[in-house]
mmCIF file of C-alpha atoms in Angstrom:
data_model
loop_
_atom_site.group_PDB
_atom_site.id
_atom_site.type_symbol
_atom_site.label_atom_id
_atom_site.label_comp_id
_atom_site.label_asym_id
_atom_site.label_seq_id
_atom_site.Cartn_x
_atom_site.Cartn_y
_atom_site.Cartn_z
ATOM 1 C CA MET A 1 -15.644 -24.942 -27.610
ATOM 2 C CA GLU A 2 -18.016 -23.089 -25.330
ATOM 3 C CA LEU A 3 -18.618 -24.026 -21.692
ATOM 4 C CA THR A 4 -22.273 -24.643 -22.494
ATOM 5 C CA GLN A 5 -21.304 -27.192 -25.152
ATOM 6 C CA ILE A 6 -18.999 -28.912 -22.680
ATOM 7 C CA LYS A 7 -21.710 -28.971 -20.046
ATOM 8 C CA TYR A 8 -24.172 -30.518 -22.518
ATOM 9 C CA PHE A 9 -21.664 -33.124 -23.695
ATOM 10 C CA LEU A 10 -20.767 -34.224 -20.175
ATOM 11 C CA GLU A 11 -24.418 -34.660 -19.248
ATOM 12 C CA VAL A 12 -25.197 -36.721 -22.360
ATOM 13 C CA ALA A 13 -22.000 -38.789 -21.950
ATOM 14 C CA LYS A 14 -22.933 -39.532 -18.313
ATOM 15 C CA ASN A 15 -26.480 -40.696 -19.191
ATOM 16 C CA GLU A 16 -25.944 -41.907 -22.791
ATOM 17 C CA HIS A 17 -29.526 -40.806 -23.292
ATOM 18 C CA ILE A 18 -30.638 -37.623 -25.094
ATOM 19 C CA THR A 19 -34.163 -37.320 -23.680
ATOM 20 C CA LYS A 20 -33.087 -37.830 -20.059
ATOM 21 C CA SER A 21 -30.166 -35.453 -20.488
ATOM 22 C CA ALA A 22 -32.387 -32.743 -22.038
ATOM 23 C CA ARG A 23 -34.756 -33.076 -19.089
ATOM 24 C CA ASN A 24 -31.886 -32.722 -16.592
ATOM 25 C CA LEU A 25 -30.533 -29.672 -18.458
ATOM 26 C CA PHE A 26 -34.001 -28.074 -18.749
ATOM 27 C CA ILE A 27 -33.747 -27.690 -22.513
ATOM 28 C CA VAL A 28 -35.691 -29.234 -25.385
ATOM 29 C CA GLN A 29 -34.350 -32.387 -27.005
ATOM 30 C CA PRO A 30 -33.772 -30.948 -30.527
ATOM 31 C CA ALA A 31 -31.644 -28.117 -29.098
ATOM 32 C CA LEU A 32 -29.499 -30.622 -27.221
ATOM 33 C CA THR A 33 -29.098 -32.848 -30.253
ATOM 34 C CA GLN A 34 -28.092 -29.874 -32.385
ATOM 35 C CA ALA A 35 -25.520 -28.764 -29.781
ATOM 36 C CA ILE A 36 -23.922 -32.257 -29.726
ATOM 37 C CA HIS A 37 -23.762 -32.383 -33.547
ATOM 38 C CA LYS A 38 -22.155 -28.927 -33.620
ATOM 39 C CA LEU A 39 -19.548 -29.990 -31.080
ATOM 40 C CA GLU A 40 -18.711 -33.134 -33.088
ATOM 41 C CA SER A 41 -18.404 -31.009 -36.207
ATOM 42 C CA GLU A 42 -16.025 -28.554 -34.502
ATOM 43 C CA ILE A 43 -13.853 -31.329 -33.063
ATOM 44 C CA GLY A 44 -13.927 -33.349 -36.283
ATOM 45 C CA VAL A 45 -14.603 -36.802 -34.787
ATOM 46 C CA PRO A 46 -17.819 -38.627 -33.750
ATOM 47 C CA LEU A 47 -18.386 -38.620 -29.977
ATOM 48 C CA PHE A 48 -21.528 -40.825 -29.940
ATOM 49 C CA LYS A 49 -22.915 -43.708 -31.943
ATOM 50 C CA SER A 50 -26.406 -45.196 -32.133
ATOM 51 C CA SER A 51 -27.100 -48.287 -30.078
ATOM 52 C CA GLY A 52 -30.672 -49.391 -30.679
ATOM 53 C CA ARG A 53 -32.944 -46.677 -29.304
ATOM 54 C CA ASN A 54 -30.098 -45.244 -27.199
ATOM 55 C CA ILE A 55 -26.627 -43.811 -27.863
ATOM 56 C CA LYS A 56 -23.182 -44.892 -26.712
ATOM 57 C CA LEU A 57 -19.877 -43.092 -26.468
ATOM 58 C CA THR A 58 -17.425 -43.793 -29.215
ATOM 59 C CA GLU A 59 -13.787 -44.471 -28.430
ATOM 60 C CA TYR A 60 -13.128 -40.792 -29.087
ATOM 61 C CA GLY A 61 -16.093 -39.800 -26.928
ATOM 62 C CA ARG A 62 -14.906 -41.958 -23.989
ATOM 63 C CA TYR A 63 -11.412 -40.470 -24.157
ATOM 64 C CA PHE A 64 -12.851 -36.937 -24.432
ATOM 65 C CA TYR A 65 -15.177 -37.512 -21.457
ATOM 66 C CA GLU A 66 -12.521 -38.975 -19.173
ATOM 67 C CA HIS A 67 -10.124 -36.078 -19.778
ATOM 68 C CA LEU A 68 -12.693 -33.280 -19.929
ATOM 69 C CA LYS A 69 -14.712 -34.149 -16.838
ATOM 70 C CA PRO A 70 -12.017 -33.293 -14.229
ATOM 71 C CA LEU A 71 -11.138 -30.116 -16.119
ATOM 72 C CA TYR A 72 -14.729 -28.960 -16.143
ATOM 73 C CA GLU A 73 -15.103 -29.738 -12.438
ATOM 74 C CA GLU A 74 -12.066 -27.561 -11.723
ATOM 75 C CA ILE A 75 -13.563 -24.768 -13.840
ATOM 76 C CA GLU A 76 -16.830 -24.994 -11.899
ATOM 77 C CA LYS A 77 -14.924 -24.577 -8.617
ATOM 78 C CA LEU A 78 -13.119 -21.435 -9.758
ATOM 79 C CA PRO A 79 -15.854 -18.850 -9.104
ATOM 80 C CA GLN A 80 -16.294 -19.969 -5.497
ATOM 81 C CA GLU A 81 -12.522 -20.188 -5.017
ATOM 82 C CA LEU A 82 -12.214 -16.626 -6.292
ATOM 83 C CA ARG A 83 -14.966 -15.487 -3.927
ATOM 84 C CA ASN A 84 -13.172 -17.230 -1.058
ATOM 85 C CA MET A 85 -9.919 -15.581 -2.089
ATOM 86 C CA ALA A 86 -11.557 -12.154 -2.188
ATOM 87 C CA ASN A 87 -13.079 -12.723 1.246
ATOM 88 C CA SER A 88 -9.684 -13.777 2.572
ATOM 89 C CA GLU A 89 -8.074 -10.644 1.127
ATOM 90 C CA VAL A 90 -10.746 -8.483 2.776
ATOM 91 C CA MET A 91 -9.789 -9.997 6.149
ATOM 92 C CA ARG A 92 -6.015 -9.642 5.571
ATOM 93 C CA MET A 93 -4.117 -6.385 5.712
ATOM 94 C CA ARG A 94 -0.594 -5.791 4.429
ATOM 95 C CA LEU A 95 1.322 -3.080 6.300
ATOM 96 C CA ASN A 96 4.583 -1.701 4.949
ATOM 97 C CA VAL A 97 6.155 -0.141 8.066
ATOM 98 C CA LEU A 98 9.343 1.832 7.408
ATOM 99 C CA ALA A 99 9.062 4.187 10.369
ATOM 100 C CA ALA A 100 8.006 4.016 14.050
ATOM 101 C CA SER A 101 7.815 0.242 13.762
ATOM 102 C CA SER A 102 7.579 -0.413 17.510
ATOM 103 C CA PHE A 103 4.844 2.169 17.931
ATOM 104 C CA VAL A 104 2.875 0.874 14.909
ATOM 105 C CA THR A 105 3.250 -2.743 16.058
ATOM 106 C CA ALA A 106 1.806 -1.831 19.461
ATOM 107 C CA ALA A 107 -1.107 -0.102 17.730
ATOM 108 C CA VAL A 108 -1.725 -3.191 15.542
ATOM 109 C CA ILE A 109 -1.749 -5.480 18.581
ATOM 110 C CA LYS A 110 -4.298 -3.253 20.322
ATOM 111 C CA TYR A 111 -6.485 -3.084 17.200
ATOM 112 C CA LYS A 112 -6.220 -6.840 16.687
ATOM 113 C CA ARG A 113 -7.630 -7.470 20.154
ATOM 114 C CA LEU A 114 -10.814 -5.667 19.078
ATOM 115 C CA HIS A 115 -10.890 -7.226 15.574
ATOM 116 C CA GLN A 116 -9.672 -10.791 16.021
ATOM 117 C CA GLU A 117 -11.095 -11.804 12.626
ATOM 118 C CA LEU A 118 -8.485 -9.644 10.854
ATOM 119 C CA ASN A 119 -5.009 -10.804 9.949
ATOM 120 C CA PHE A 120 -2.003 -8.488 9.499
ATOM 121 C CA ASP A 121 1.167 -8.927 7.464
ATOM 122 C CA LEU A 122 3.931 -6.509 8.482
ATOM 123 C CA ILE A 123 6.720 -5.952 5.986
ATOM 124 C CA GLN A 124 9.595 -3.477 5.638
ATOM 125 C CA ASN A 125 10.285 -2.952 1.945
ATOM 126 C CA GLU A 126 11.144 0.436 0.451
ATOM 127 C CA THR A 127 10.649 -0.717 -3.175
ATOM 128 C CA THR A 128 7.281 -2.476 -3.083
ATOM 129 C CA ASN A 129 3.801 -1.095 -3.819
ATOM 130 C CA LEU A 130 2.133 -4.321 -2.650
ATOM 131 C CA TYR A 131 0.646 -3.060 0.600
ATOM 132 C CA ASP A 132 -2.657 -1.701 1.931
ATOM 133 C CA VAL A 133 -1.326 0.758 4.512
ATOM 134 C CA GLY A 134 2.147 2.244 4.478
ATOM 135 C CA VAL A 135 4.093 4.066 7.197
ATOM 136 C CA PHE A 136 7.332 5.816 6.233
ATOM 137 C CA THR A 137 9.309 8.921 7.062
ATOM 138 C CA MET A 138 11.144 11.771 5.385
ATOM 139 C CA GLU A 139 12.467 15.198 6.217
ATOM 140 C CA ASP A 140 9.650 17.025 4.441
ATOM 141 C CA ALA A 141 6.567 15.065 3.328
ATOM 142 C CA SER A 142 5.256 18.034 1.322
ATOM 143 C CA LYS A 143 7.932 17.310 -1.286
ATOM 144 C CA TYR A 144 6.786 13.720 -1.704
ATOM 145 C CA LYS A 145 4.295 12.836 -4.424
ATOM 146 C CA SER A 146 2.518 9.600 -3.517
ATOM 147 C CA ASP A 147 0.408 7.510 -5.881
ATOM 148 C CA ASP A 148 -1.452 6.128 -2.869
ATOM 149 C CA ASP A 149 -5.119 7.008 -2.468
ATOM 150 C CA ALA A 150 -4.849 9.048 0.726
ATOM 151 C CA SER A 151 -2.219 10.103 3.253
ATOM 152 C CA PHE A 152 -1.917 11.544 6.756
ATOM 153 C CA LYS A 153 1.126 13.539 7.865
ATOM 154 C CA PHE A 154 2.482 13.393 11.402
ATOM 155 C CA GLU A 155 5.393 15.653 12.390
ATOM 156 C CA GLU A 156 7.822 15.117 15.236
ATOM 157 C CA GLU A 157 10.964 16.927 16.284
ATOM 158 C CA ILE A 158 14.229 15.052 16.657
ATOM 159 C CA PHE A 159 16.219 15.630 19.867
ATOM 160 C CA LEU A 160 19.646 14.555 21.021
ATOM 161 C CA ALA A 161 19.523 11.871 23.726
ATOM 162 C CA VAL A 162 22.416 12.159 26.138
ATOM 163 C CA PRO A 163 23.268 10.597 29.528
ATOM 164 C CA ASN A 164 21.843 12.639 32.442
ATOM 165 C CA LYS A 165 25.233 13.507 33.878
ATOM 166 C CA GLU A 166 27.963 16.040 33.410
ATOM 167 C CA PRO A 167 28.573 17.849 31.154
ATOM 168 C CA TYR A 168 24.879 17.580 30.041
ATOM 169 C CA LYS A 169 23.132 17.533 33.402
ATOM 170 C CA ARG A 170 22.159 21.221 33.437
ATOM 171 C CA MET A 171 21.578 21.590 29.703
ATOM 172 C CA ASN A 172 18.198 21.832 27.929
ATOM 173 C CA SER A 173 19.563 22.444 24.434
ATOM 174 C CA ILE A 174 22.787 22.013 22.539
ATOM 175 C CA SER A 175 24.537 22.799 19.271
ATOM 176 C CA LEU A 176 25.719 19.804 17.328
ATOM 177 C CA LYS A 177 28.887 21.728 16.590
ATOM 178 C CA GLU A 178 29.713 21.261 20.288
ATOM 179 C CA MET A 179 29.570 17.500 19.834
ATOM 180 C CA ALA A 180 32.801 17.228 17.841
ATOM 181 C CA GLY A 181 34.630 14.102 19.007
ATOM 182 C CA GLU A 182 31.588 12.712 20.864
ATOM 183 C CA LYS A 183 30.664 9.095 20.171
ATOM 184 C CA PHE A 184 27.281 8.563 18.511
ATOM 185 C CA ILE A 185 24.972 5.582 18.585
ATOM 186 C CA GLY A 186 23.847 4.680 15.074
ATOM 187 C CA LEU A 187 20.330 3.834 13.991
ATOM 188 C CA ALA A 188 20.849 0.427 12.430
ATOM 189 C CA GLY A 189 17.816 -0.899 10.506
ATOM 190 C CA THR A 190 16.101 2.502 10.369
ATOM 191 C CA ARG A 191 17.402 3.631 7.020
ATOM 192 C CA GLN A 192 14.955 6.456 6.359
ATOM 193 C CA LEU A 193 15.449 8.091 9.742
ATOM 194 C CA ARG A 194 19.223 7.541 9.509
ATOM 195 C CA ASN A 195 19.278 9.316 6.173
ATOM 196 C CA ILE A 196 17.409 12.289 7.641
ATOM 197 C CA CYS A 197 19.944 12.571 10.494
ATOM 198 C CA ASN A 198 22.931 12.141 8.143
ATOM 199 C CA GLU A 199 21.678 14.807 5.727
ATOM 200 C CA PHE A 200 21.015 17.215 8.581
ATOM 201 C CA CYS A 201 24.549 16.773 9.930
ATOM 202 C CA GLU A 202 26.095 17.049 6.469
ATOM 203 C CA GLY A 203 24.219 20.321 5.961
ATOM 204 C CA LEU A 204 25.920 21.650 9.084
ATOM 205 C CA GLY A 205 29.299 20.277 8.000
ATOM 206 C CA ILE A 206 29.307 17.827 10.927
ATOM 207 C CA ARG A 207 30.498 14.240 10.796
ATOM 208 C CA THR A 208 29.315 11.872 13.496
ATOM 209 C CA ASP A 209 31.557 9.165 14.912
ATOM 210 C CA ILE A 210 29.482 5.976 15.222
ATOM 211 C CA SER A 211 30.678 3.722 18.050
ATOM 212 C CA PHE A 212 27.598 1.524 18.471
ATOM 213 C CA GLU A 213 24.619 0.589 16.324
ATOM 214 C CA SER A 214 21.207 -0.865 17.128
ATOM 215 C CA ASP A 215 17.669 -0.827 15.766
ATOM 216 C CA ASN A 216 16.213 -1.657 19.177
ATOM 217 C CA THR A 217 15.076 1.429 21.123
ATOM 218 C CA THR A 218 15.531 -0.322 24.476
ATOM 219 C CA ALA A 219 19.134 -1.156 23.619
ATOM 220 C CA ILE A 220 19.711 2.444 22.531
ATOM 221 C CA LYS A 221 18.288 3.760 25.763
ATOM 222 C CA GLU A 222 20.544 1.508 27.812
ATOM 223 C CA ALA A 223 23.599 2.449 25.724
ATOM 224 C CA VAL A 224 22.960 6.185 26.115
ATOM 225 C CA ALA A 225 22.323 5.779 29.871
ATOM 226 C CA ALA A 226 25.563 3.816 30.185
ATOM 227 C CA GLY A 227 27.486 6.674 28.578
ATOM 228 C CA ILE A 228 28.475 4.674 25.460
ATOM 229 C CA GLY A 229 27.354 7.550 23.257
ATOM 230 C CA VAL A 230 24.633 10.007 22.320
ATOM 231 C CA CYS A 231 21.803 9.410 19.874
ATOM 232 C CA PHE A 232 19.240 11.256 17.787
ATOM 233 C CA TRP A 233 15.820 10.590 19.351
ATOM 234 C CA PRO A 234 12.380 11.178 17.734
ATOM 235 C CA GLU A 235 10.157 13.225 19.978
ATOM 236 C CA PHE A 236 7.084 10.906 20.234
ATOM 237 C CA THR A 237 7.274 7.545 18.518
ATOM 238 C CA TRP A 238 10.278 6.062 20.325
ATOM 239 C CA GLY A 239 8.555 6.382 23.657
ATOM 240 C CA LYS A 240 9.570 8.127 26.856
ATOM 241 C CA VAL A 241 13.032 8.031 28.346
ATOM 242 C CA GLU A 242 13.872 7.517 32.005
ATOM 243 C CA ARG A 243 14.706 11.102 32.899
ATOM 244 C CA ARG A 244 16.896 10.057 35.810
ATOM 245 C CA LYS A 245 19.281 8.417 33.347
ATOM 246 C CA ILE A 246 18.711 10.183 30.004
ATOM 247 C CA LYS A 247 18.042 13.775 28.894
ATOM 248 C CA LEU A 248 16.597 14.895 25.583
ATOM 249 C CA LEU A 249 18.300 18.077 24.440
ATOM 250 C CA LYS A 250 16.784 20.400 21.860
ATOM 251 C CA ILE A 251 19.093 20.916 18.886
ATOM 252 C CA MET A 252 19.871 24.593 18.458
ATOM 253 C CA ASP A 253 21.562 24.685 15.031
ATOM 254 C CA ALA A 254 18.302 24.405 13.141
ATOM 255 C CA ARG A 255 14.973 22.693 13.756
ATOM 256 C CA MET A 256 15.611 19.013 13.211
ATOM 257 C CA LYS A 257 12.407 17.109 12.517
ATOM 258 C CA ARG A 258 10.887 14.335 10.477
ATOM 259 C CA ASP A 259 7.473 13.824 8.894
ATOM 260 C CA ILE A 260 5.833 10.430 9.213
ATOM 261 C CA LEU A 261 3.473 9.677 6.365
ATOM 262 C CA ILE A 262 0.643 7.138 6.758
ATOM 263 C CA THR A 263 -0.856 6.147 3.439
ATOM 264 C CA ILE A 264 -3.598 3.863 2.167
ATOM 265 C CA ARG A 265 -3.933 2.036 -1.133
ATOM 266 C CA LYS A 266 -7.501 1.058 -1.980
ATOM 267 C CA ASN A 267 -6.692 -2.023 -4.076
ATOM 268 C CA LYS A 268 -9.477 -4.375 -2.988
ATOM 269 C CA LEU A 269 -13.073 -4.843 -4.023
ATOM 270 C CA ASP A 270 -14.056 -4.106 -0.424
ATOM 271 C CA ASN A 271 -11.746 -1.627 1.323
ATOM 272 C CA ALA A 272 -13.886 -1.102 4.438
ATOM 273 C CA ASN A 273 -11.564 -2.941 6.822
ATOM 274 C CA THR A 274 -8.480 -1.228 5.407
ATOM 275 C CA GLU A 275 -10.074 2.192 5.653
ATOM 276 C CA ASP A 276 -11.195 1.580 9.256
ATOM 277 C CA PHE A 277 -7.675 0.556 10.294
ATOM 278 C CA TYR A 278 -6.123 3.483 8.395
ATOM 279 C CA LYS A 279 -8.392 5.922 10.214
ATOM 280 C CA TYR A 280 -7.623 4.236 13.554
ATOM 281 C CA LEU A 281 -3.849 4.498 12.953
ATOM 282 C CA CYS A 282 -4.128 8.154 11.973
ATOM 283 C CA LYS A 283 -6.090 8.872 15.166
ATOM 284 C CA VAL A 284 -3.468 7.060 17.272
ATOM 285 C CA PHE A 285 -0.687 9.254 15.845
ATOM 286 C CA ALA A 286 -2.768 12.424 16.219
ATOM 287 C CA LYS A 287 -3.578 11.551 19.815
ATOM 288 C CA LEU A 288 0.105 10.920 20.539
ATOM 289 C CA ALA A 289 0.991 14.470 19.494
ATOM 290 C CA ARG A 290 -1.855 15.984 21.555
ATOM 291 C CA ARG A 291 -0.855 13.998 24.653
ATOM 292 C CA HIS A 292 2.577 15.522 24.560
#
């Protein structure tokens, strides 16, 4: 059955009058009659019977009408529902944030104040491709081949955060080989950055002794300041430290750094909002590096 046949049948069934139905459908009467006969032939049962100068639904026709009408009404709603869904998708952005989550969240909040009509979904999933903008990190982004549509690379050095007291008080740099036996604060919940730090230490033949773990930068700052341990600290995205309590020492063994990659996937009919936010986020990261 074709949708046009269904539409014609429903109109005739509602009116039980060929001439009136043809007028409502803006077609000629013979064409409507032929369409009804063709439908009856395809189904294999009579849908109408003559009743004087008019027609009436048969038992089959009544059953067909009662079951078909709600289905057809649902079909008619679908195009508008799809348009509404597309509009909703345009106004919703999925962000997969696997690096600098606090910094990115602050940027989203600021952007949201200027674009209150937009909605953001923030996820942290290393295996999914179901996102519009992604933020993740690695030791060297040039080795990464992304299937996203565009990407922006932001580089930051990784320092060693230590309490601003002896024996570190007068230091500006340090070798990790001097840190044998020192307690380290682990980066719980930041798997990509943790892997970078672990691989760097393994390359130097150094094993860190983790005494405390947290994925909260404020908690890490307080733990370092309290002398609980030392911690690897990204140059920009974890924010400033209170210099009176904490020092950031440059690592002398080799340049320890990470690349943050911001990517965009153009997977909507209208990507204007996604592209605008992607450009905004790239500018925020670029401005951060210039400010320092």
